[in-house]
Amino acid sequence: MTFMRIGEKPEIARLPLFRDMDDAMRERVLSGSFLQVFPPQLTLFEIGQRADFLHVLVDGLVELYAAGDVRDTTMRIVEPVTSYILAAVINDMPYLMSARTLASSRILLVPAALMREVIKRDTALMQATMHELALGYRDMVRALTDMKLRQSAERLGHYLLEHSARHGGKQEFELSGEKRVLASLLGMTPENLSRAFGTLKAHGVAARGAKIRIEDRTALSAFSRPDPVPPDQR
Amino acid sequence: MTFMRIGEKPEIARLPLFRDMDDAMRERVLSGSFLQVFPPQLTLFEIGQRADFLHVLVDGLVELYAAGDVRDTTMRIVEPVTSYILAAVINDMPYLMSARTLASSRILLVPAALMREVIKRDTALMQATMHELALGYRDMVRALTDMKLRQSAERLGHYLLEHSARHGGKQEFELSGEKRVLASLLGMTPENLSRAFGTLKAHGVAARGAKIRIEDRTALSAFSRPDPVPPDQR
DNA sequence: TCTCCCATTTGATCTTGATCAACAAGGCGC
DNA sequence: GCGCCTTGTTGATCAAGATCAAATGGGAGA
């Protein structure tokens, strides 16, 4: 649990959330926050807790998941550099999801009360927060329709296309995180994820371990029926 | 298509979204908007369109739905008095859902550009918008976990408990809208919704047509496994 | 009041994905 | 290098929900 005051974090300042705000205000936020390193597989917070920090994943990998009585389900896999659980912080409400690190991670912890206070003073930050929440809302709308309208292999195909697009559109890339987590994110069992990869072989996807190659983007796209509305520009 | 300038709409002014803003600014928003009456089953807007108006349902019933190639799915049933599609308006992005009236409805149409302009000028409105979006985001998180973790009869049970709570906690109430729409909202077929009502008979729910009576709230709650986090206060 | 129409319900069967079981394949410590 | 433990894959069966088909029933209009 190494604590350290923040020095210069240009990547954080470049985040859409903090980009447009007043420099002095940003400095105030950052100097009131700490950058902390967490080992893999560590629970960062639990569902139901009062939101005490806004998190910004600087480096590593974090899983957000919700718990039922019987089993958990992965809601989101957070890659750097991204903030998360903004909604709970804004409204000073309990987390709806738990979080754990999937890899050793560097996370900026912004005290929720500080965040709320600065938001009230800095209009640019408030506007950025508003935009961020609207984008998050739209992501969730897409995730829900995905779950309701597509079947499992289609969901996987869709995920691979999006994931590839988010990482520079390369046709070859590596999955982030374990397949079991991906399966849970996509709302299926690990067994069925395997079978879904099998199905996608016939639709332009070559997979060996975590290495994925999209050999026929058109075919995959046709199979997984992309959203009618293109992804939001961020 | 009856257009009318708005006169006094205290219920709209009382909405969380508009409640705290400057009176003159609110007047500006309202006088730039129209209150319009729509017949039932009319499409209000289609997925993919640029968001041109923020909607506030004053009276009636509206369905928001997303379309796949094969079938549609209901995303939300909007009851008065509530605003909707705020996220698309804020970010000036295309709608992710289509909307249709389920009953004859009176809807306040606020031009999106006007809304965005006033938000920039009125901090209280911006803050209210931010809160609203955060709540909407949390609703979607709940909806997604609901879909991923509960099976169909449990989803129905959960819906009935929430619906009852939202309508003053009465143990007897009427469903809003047709059952086919409810089925789609809950991510099942109308046939299975019928069967789900059958299942719930053994868990404290009496249904005759659209009239529902929750005879044993404890049993129903135990069966449908409520969220670990209680519903957000609005 | 009587029909007709359409939403809903009920029943039978089919499909998808979950579960259970066993096996393969790496990666890591000793 | 060797075994061991975790992760992923494959196969067989099971359960939930979808689909197809047909019957019921309630309400609006004649």
XYZ file of C-alpha atoms (C1' of nucleotides) in Angstrom:
528
model
C 0.000 0.000 0.000
C 2.349 2.685 -1.180
C 0.959 6.169 -0.766
C 2.397 9.039 -2.715
C 1.467 12.627 -3.270
C 0.882 13.424 -6.851
C 3.517 15.298 -8.793
C 2.954 15.835 -12.440
C 0.309 13.699 -14.050
C -0.188 15.097 -17.527
C -2.226 12.058 -18.595
C -4.725 12.779 -15.853
C -4.904 16.434 -16.775
C -5.598 15.345 -20.347
C -8.658 13.337 -19.357
C -11.894 14.758 -20.792
C -13.179 15.020 -17.247
C -10.382 17.321 -16.053
C -9.173 18.800 -19.315
C -11.217 21.974 -19.526
C -11.274 23.038 -15.915
C -9.453 25.925 -14.316
C -5.795 25.103 -13.721
C -5.800 26.222 -10.098
C -8.904 24.179 -9.428
C -7.365 21.150 -11.059
C -4.301 21.585 -8.927
C -6.541 21.716 -5.894
C -8.243 18.470 -6.846
C -5.016 16.686 -7.615
C -3.162 17.848 -4.538
C -6.056 16.632 -2.395
C -5.927 13.202 -4.011
C -3.465 10.382 -3.810
C -2.028 7.960 -6.231
C -1.946 4.488 -4.810
C -0.650 1.159 -6.058
C -2.744 -1.960 -5.525
C -1.787 -5.591 -6.045
C -3.853 -7.834 -8.354
C -7.080 -9.404 -7.142
C -7.631 -6.840 -4.431
C -11.134 -5.644 -3.644
C -11.161 -1.851 -3.928
C -14.669 -1.283 -2.637
C -17.859 -3.193 -2.105
C -21.360 -2.670 -3.342
C -23.485 -0.779 -0.832
C -20.624 1.289 0.608
C -21.016 5.036 0.622
C -18.949 6.364 -2.259
C -15.882 7.878 -0.603
C -13.570 8.292 -3.596
C -13.726 8.909 -7.276
C -11.303 6.507 -8.893
C -9.102 7.178 -11.878
C -7.304 4.128 -13.158
C -3.894 5.324 -14.291
C -2.318 1.986 -14.975
C -3.407 -1.642 -14.679
C -6.826 -3.224 -14.997
C -9.963 -3.027 -12.860
C -13.178 -5.024 -12.872
C -16.515 -3.616 -11.780
C -19.013 -6.272 -10.833
C -22.409 -6.597 -9.243
C -23.352 -9.327 -6.847
C -26.473 -11.425 -6.694
C -27.227 -14.005 -4.018
C -26.036 -16.795 -6.216
C -23.387 -15.408 -8.520
C -21.647 -12.201 -9.492
C -21.646 -10.581 -12.871
C -19.014 -8.366 -14.410
C -20.414 -4.993 -15.376
C -17.371 -3.340 -16.869
C -13.686 -3.851 -17.432
C -11.870 -0.567 -16.888
C -8.714 0.115 -18.840
C -6.359 3.049 -18.252
C -6.673 5.984 -18.283
C -10.307 6.172 -17.194
C -12.360 7.386 -14.275
C -15.105 5.238 -12.864
C -18.018 5.275 -10.404
C -18.571 8.932 -11.129
C -22.346 8.646 -10.711
C -22.190 7.373 -7.137
C -19.725 10.130 -6.203
C -21.768 12.933 -7.733
C -24.950 11.970 -5.956
C -23.267 10.898 -2.717
C -24.928 7.539 -2.909
C -23.840 3.952 -2.234
C -21.898 2.107 -4.900
C -24.042 -0.172 -7.058
C -21.028 -2.233 -8.011
C -17.975 -3.650 -6.323
C -14.514 -3.229 -7.780
C -11.392 -5.341 -7.790
C -8.045 -5.080 -9.479
C -7.350 -7.679 -12.146
C -3.725 -6.678 -12.412
C -1.356 -4.582 -10.357
C -2.863 -1.107 -10.727
C -2.045 2.514 -10.079
C -5.173 4.390 -9.114
C -5.760 8.031 -8.364
C -8.170 8.397 -5.466
C -10.059 11.676 -5.411
C -12.020 12.222 -2.188
C -15.692 12.304 -3.117
C -16.448 15.346 -0.974
C -13.592 17.278 -2.580
C -14.812 16.306 -6.022
C -18.341 17.461 -5.265
C -17.097 20.707 -3.811
C -14.893 21.598 -6.753
C -17.630 20.657 -9.199
C -19.870 23.246 -7.575
C -17.213 25.938 -7.992
C -15.873 25.108 -11.443
C -18.452 25.206 -14.203
C -16.175 23.629 -16.767
C -15.669 20.624 -14.515
C -19.388 20.402 -13.921
C -20.052 20.454 -17.623
C -17.417 17.797 -18.250
C -18.960 15.663 -15.520
C -22.356 16.076 -17.101
C -21.014 14.980 -20.477
C -19.201 12.042 -18.956
C -22.364 10.872 -17.204
C -24.389 11.225 -20.389
C -21.860 9.107 -22.259
C -21.880 6.553 -19.472
C -25.652 6.419 -19.609
C -25.554 5.776 -23.318
C -22.993 3.030 -22.852
C -25.350 1.345 -20.443
C -28.265 1.657 -22.846
C -26.166 -0.084 -25.453
C -25.099 -2.784 -23.019
C -28.692 -3.471 -22.056
C -29.957 -3.707 -25.625
C -26.967 -5.896 -26.404
C -28.009 -8.268 -23.658
C -31.666 -8.229 -24.638
C -31.406 -8.480 -28.406
C -28.268 -10.395 -29.287
C -27.441 -13.973 -28.526
C -24.181 -15.007 -27.012
C -21.951 -15.518 -30.044
C -23.240 -12.276 -31.526
C -22.408 -10.456 -28.315
C -18.878 -11.778 -28.474
C -18.518 -10.758 -32.115
C -19.790 -7.306 -31.292
C -17.426 -7.018 -28.361
C -14.423 -7.999 -30.463
C -15.262 -5.391 -33.092
C -15.673 -2.659 -30.490
C -12.592 -3.694 -28.584
C -10.541 -3.675 -31.744
C -11.903 -0.255 -32.703
C -11.081 1.168 -29.285
C -7.507 -0.046 -29.643
C -6.680 1.635 -32.900
C -8.613 -0.644 -35.203
C -5.853 -3.197 -35.453
C -7.031 -6.503 -36.832
C -4.829 -8.390 -34.409
C -4.892 -7.746 -30.697
C -4.932 -9.337 -27.302
C -7.838 -9.673 -24.916
C -7.452 -7.743 -21.697
C -8.113 -9.886 -18.665
C -9.037 -13.503 -18.284
C -11.632 -15.208 -20.395
C -13.748 -16.039 -17.384
C -14.139 -12.317 -16.731
C -14.956 -11.645 -20.359
C -17.563 -14.395 -20.238
C -19.188 -12.793 -17.225
C -19.087 -9.363 -18.855
C -20.851 -10.807 -21.875
C -23.414 -12.562 -19.704
C -22.437 -16.148 -20.395
C -20.492 -18.977 -18.816
C -16.827 -19.618 -19.629
C -17.881 -22.845 -21.338
C -20.182 -20.986 -23.653
C -17.581 -18.341 -24.352
C -15.351 -21.112 -25.676
C -18.142 -22.363 -27.863
C -18.878 -18.819 -29.019
C -15.273 -18.484 -30.191
C -15.810 -21.740 -32.033
C -18.882 -20.313 -33.744
C -17.003 -17.167 -34.749
C -14.345 -19.181 -36.584
C -16.848 -19.443 -39.401
C -17.293 -15.660 -39.358
C -13.790 -14.345 -39.759
C -12.301 -14.630 -36.266
C -9.113 -16.559 -35.499
C -8.342 -17.003 -31.823
C -5.363 -18.657 -30.188
C -5.372 -18.163 -26.447
C -5.830 -14.478 -25.733
C -4.570 -13.489 -29.193
C -7.388 -12.564 -31.522
C -7.196 -11.874 -35.219
C -10.178 -10.499 -37.099
C -9.612 -11.909 -40.558
C -12.848 -10.761 -42.102
C -14.289 -7.673 -40.544
C -17.197 -7.546 -42.969
C -18.280 -11.088 -42.252
C -17.967 -10.616 -38.504
C -19.902 -7.392 -38.667
C -22.659 -9.021 -40.692
C -22.866 -11.857 -38.214
C -22.972 -9.744 -35.070
C -25.297 -7.077 -36.432
C -23.757 -3.787 -35.306
C -25.781 -1.136 -33.522
C -27.863 1.066 -35.803
C -26.207 4.101 -34.174
C -22.401 4.272 -34.472
C -20.357 4.447 -31.252
C -20.229 7.818 -29.536
C -17.190 9.948 -30.261
C -15.341 10.654 -27.024
C -51.462 18.056 -33.702
C -52.534 20.833 -31.399
C -49.797 23.325 -30.634
C -50.102 25.645 -27.709
C -47.849 28.071 -25.989
C -47.290 27.227 -22.418
C -49.074 29.185 -19.728
C -48.622 28.083 -16.192
C -47.252 24.643 -15.621
C -46.489 24.386 -11.941
C -45.989 20.641 -12.186
C -43.199 21.182 -14.675
C -41.603 23.852 -12.526
C -41.706 21.387 -9.651
C -39.681 18.775 -11.528
C -36.269 18.124 -9.945
C -34.721 19.070 -13.250
C -36.208 22.581 -13.326
C -36.951 23.175 -9.652
C -33.809 24.918 -8.497
C -33.027 27.071 -11.495
C -33.348 30.814 -11.803
C -36.976 31.848 -12.363
C -36.230 34.055 -15.345
C -34.194 31.309 -16.955
C -36.974 28.813 -16.387
C -39.412 31.200 -17.964
C -37.097 31.465 -20.932
C -36.952 27.690 -21.335
C -40.677 27.256 -20.986
C -41.645 30.079 -23.295
C -39.369 28.637 -25.964
C -41.009 25.217 -25.670
C -44.329 23.806 -26.779
C -46.874 21.675 -25.123
C -48.267 19.298 -27.679
C -50.918 16.595 -27.598
C -50.255 13.308 -29.354
C -52.669 10.469 -30.098
C -51.889 6.929 -28.906
C -49.500 4.705 -30.841
C -47.746 7.584 -32.524
C -44.008 7.441 -33.104
C -42.447 10.487 -31.496
C -38.939 9.988 -32.774
C -36.778 7.259 -34.201
C -33.483 5.821 -33.135
C -30.577 7.417 -34.974
C -32.211 10.846 -35.372
C -30.297 13.814 -34.078
C -31.857 14.794 -30.755
C -33.898 17.878 -31.500
C -36.064 18.138 -28.393
C -35.947 17.276 -24.754
C -39.273 15.672 -23.909
C -41.228 16.099 -20.714
C -44.219 13.816 -20.458
C -46.924 15.829 -18.710
C -49.780 13.435 -19.142
C -50.273 10.061 -20.801
C -47.836 7.198 -21.330
C -44.738 6.840 -23.498
C -42.641 3.835 -24.455
C -38.949 4.024 -25.233
C -37.691 1.104 -27.261
C -34.602 -0.015 -29.111
C -34.691 -1.834 -32.411
C -32.713 -4.808 -33.558
C -32.879 -6.327 -37.027
C -35.302 -8.955 -35.888
C -37.304 -7.537 -33.040
C -37.643 -4.466 -30.842
C -37.251 -4.312 -27.118
C -38.842 -1.923 -24.672
C -36.249 -0.027 -22.682
C -38.446 2.103 -20.468
C -42.057 2.983 -19.824
C -42.312 6.681 -19.023
C -45.058 7.867 -16.700
C -45.933 11.508 -16.014
C -44.446 13.831 -14.956
C -40.978 12.859 -16.202
C -38.387 14.071 -18.665
C -36.661 11.647 -20.982
C -33.802 11.355 -23.480
C -31.850 13.921 -21.539
C -28.508 12.272 -22.334
C -28.881 12.541 -26.107
C -29.918 16.209 -25.785
C -27.013 17.167 -23.530
C -24.388 15.679 -25.787
C -26.104 16.620 -29.038
C -26.007 13.043 -30.184
C -28.401 10.732 -32.021
C -31.147 9.041 -30.036
C -30.310 5.482 -29.008
C -33.985 4.659 -28.619
C -37.192 5.317 -30.449
C -40.282 6.598 -28.663
C -43.977 6.102 -29.161
C -47.050 7.096 -27.220
C -48.961 4.253 -25.606
C -51.869 6.504 -24.703
C -52.983 9.962 -25.694
C -50.236 12.137 -24.244
C -49.410 15.740 -23.507
C -45.728 16.357 -23.970
C -43.631 19.440 -23.423
C -41.065 19.778 -26.174
C -37.995 21.771 -25.212
C -35.739 22.562 -28.166
C -32.435 20.798 -27.574
C -30.326 23.802 -28.558
C -32.252 26.029 -26.144
C -31.798 23.482 -23.383
C -28.068 23.256 -23.963
C -27.745 27.029 -24.067
C -29.614 27.629 -20.823
C -27.714 24.833 -19.093
C -24.485 26.664 -19.868
C -25.816 29.859 -18.330
C -27.667 28.502 -15.299
C -25.490 26.547 -12.905
C -28.408 25.240 -10.886
C -29.932 23.734 -14.011
C -26.598 22.218 -14.942
C -26.267 20.686 -11.533
C -29.800 19.312 -11.673
C -29.067 17.852 -15.098
C -25.951 16.238 -13.750
C -27.880 14.672 -10.893
C -30.604 13.479 -13.203
C -28.092 11.828 -15.494
C -26.353 10.165 -12.568
C -29.682 8.755 -11.385
C -30.500 7.590 -14.882
C -27.142 5.885 -15.112
C -27.786 4.074 -11.867
C -31.210 2.982 -13.087
C -29.576 1.456 -16.116
C -26.991 -0.332 -13.997
C -29.820 -1.861 -12.018
C -31.700 -2.825 -15.155
C -28.649 -4.535 -16.587
C -27.888 -6.512 -13.436
C -31.575 -7.396 -13.259
C -31.383 -8.849 -16.735
C -28.130 -10.670 -16.100
C -28.765 -12.107 -12.659
C -32.485 -12.729 -12.263
C -34.629 -15.118 -14.166
C -37.892 -14.104 -15.699
C -40.385 -14.687 -12.893
C -38.000 -13.023 -10.459
C -37.742 -10.005 -12.729
C -41.507 -9.725 -12.785
C -41.705 -10.013 -9.007
C -39.066 -7.355 -8.643
C -40.852 -5.089 -11.084
C -44.147 -5.432 -9.232
C -42.535 -4.523 -5.922
C -40.816 -1.476 -7.407
C -43.895 -0.394 -9.300
C -46.011 -0.659 -6.199
C -43.444 1.305 -4.193
C -43.325 4.067 -6.811
C -47.110 4.369 -6.620
C -47.422 4.971 -2.925
C -46.785 1.444 -1.740
C -50.370 0.338 -2.196
C -50.775 -3.404 -2.190
C -53.357 -3.205 -4.962
C -52.724 -1.384 -8.207
C -53.073 -1.526 -11.943
C -50.380 -2.155 -14.492
C -49.685 0.771 -16.788
C -49.716 -0.240 -20.419
C -50.323 -3.524 -22.118
C -48.828 -6.762 -20.962
C -47.003 -7.255 -24.234
C -45.083 -4.060 -23.547
C -44.361 -5.117 -19.995
C -43.119 -8.455 -21.291
C -40.742 -6.703 -23.656
C -39.534 -4.376 -20.895
C -38.765 -7.379 -18.733
C -36.997 -9.125 -21.586
C -39.412 -11.977 -22.140
C -42.203 -12.997 -24.482
C -45.855 -12.297 -23.671
C -46.358 -16.051 -23.312
C -43.706 -16.272 -20.676
C -45.032 -13.233 -18.873
C -48.306 -15.110 -18.457
C -46.462 -18.087 -17.082
C -44.432 -15.847 -14.795
C -47.673 -14.475 -13.301
C -48.661 -18.094 -12.806
C -45.437 -18.759 -10.923
C -45.938 -15.711 -8.723
C -49.330 -16.961 -7.527
C -47.381 -19.213 -5.202
C -45.440 -16.204 -3.921
C -48.115 -13.796 -2.814
C -49.299 -12.180 -6.048
C -52.922 -12.202 -7.195
C -53.507 -10.956 -10.726
C -56.745 -10.527 -12.593
C -56.207 -8.792 -15.892
C -54.227 -5.638 -15.277
C -55.246 -5.520 -11.603
C -52.495 -6.742 -9.333
C -52.695 -7.385 -5.628
C -49.591 -8.137 -3.631
C -50.967 -10.314 -0.870
C -47.682 -11.232 0.721
C -44.973 -8.683 0.262
C -42.479 -10.642 2.343
C -42.905 -13.801 0.310
C -42.682 -11.933 -2.973
C -39.609 -10.097 -1.830
C -37.940 -13.316 -0.733
C -38.719 -14.903 -4.060
C -37.487 -12.062 -6.251
C -34.362 -11.259 -4.214
C -34.334 -7.478 -3.961
C -31.254 -5.434 -4.859
C -28.636 -5.273 -2.114
C -28.763 -1.468 -2.412
C -32.156 0.143 -1.773
C -33.695 2.273 -4.542
C -32.283 5.772 -4.925
C -34.203 8.553 -3.238
C -35.321 11.059 -5.868
C -77.351 -7.529 -26.538
C -74.592 -9.653 -29.916
C -70.350 -10.103 -32.698
C -66.016 -9.495 -33.958
C -61.451 -8.506 -32.936
C -57.463 -8.634 -30.548
C -54.914 -9.284 -26.376
C -53.941 -12.896 -23.405
C -53.577 -17.530 -21.892
C -52.575 -22.430 -22.276
C -50.329 -26.357 -24.270
C -46.606 -28.738 -27.000
C -42.258 -28.611 -28.864
C -37.752 -26.580 -30.010
C -33.485 -23.748 -29.179
C -30.238 -21.566 -26.464
C -27.432 -21.469 -22.954
C -26.376 -23.520 -18.161
C -24.662 -27.185 -15.616
C -21.956 -31.237 -14.758
C -18.006 -33.932 -15.846
C -13.727 -34.905 -17.732
C -9.692 -33.654 -20.018
C -5.913 -30.691 -22.053
C -2.616 -27.076 -21.683
C 0.184 -23.829 -19.722
C 2.737 -21.493 -16.099
C 5.127 -21.635 -11.737
C 7.439 -23.173 -7.670
C 10.338 -26.612 -5.995
C 12.878 -31.026 -15.180
C 8.833 -32.472 -12.688
C 4.572 -32.219 -10.804
C 0.803 -29.263 -9.500
C -2.600 -26.012 -9.820
C -5.179 -22.895 -12.377
C -7.512 -21.814 -16.702
C -9.579 -23.064 -20.702
C -11.760 -26.512 -23.758
C -14.790 -30.255 -25.143
C -18.630 -33.386 -24.555
C -23.152 -34.830 -22.572
C -27.203 -33.648 -20.340
C -30.517 -30.378 -18.270
C -33.423 -26.244 -17.636
C -35.187 -21.826 -18.989
C -37.249 -19.470 -22.152
C -38.709 -18.990 -27.227
C -41.590 -20.409 -30.747
C -45.599 -22.354 -32.817
C -50.387 -23.459 -32.479
C -54.798 -23.124 -30.693
C -58.254 -21.782 -27.338
C -60.245 -18.277 -24.197
C -62.113 -14.030 -22.973
C -63.114 -9.180 -22.579
C -64.292 -4.832 -24.721
C -65.823 -1.776 -28.532
C -68.903 -0.971 -31.892
C -73.116 -2.263 -34.456
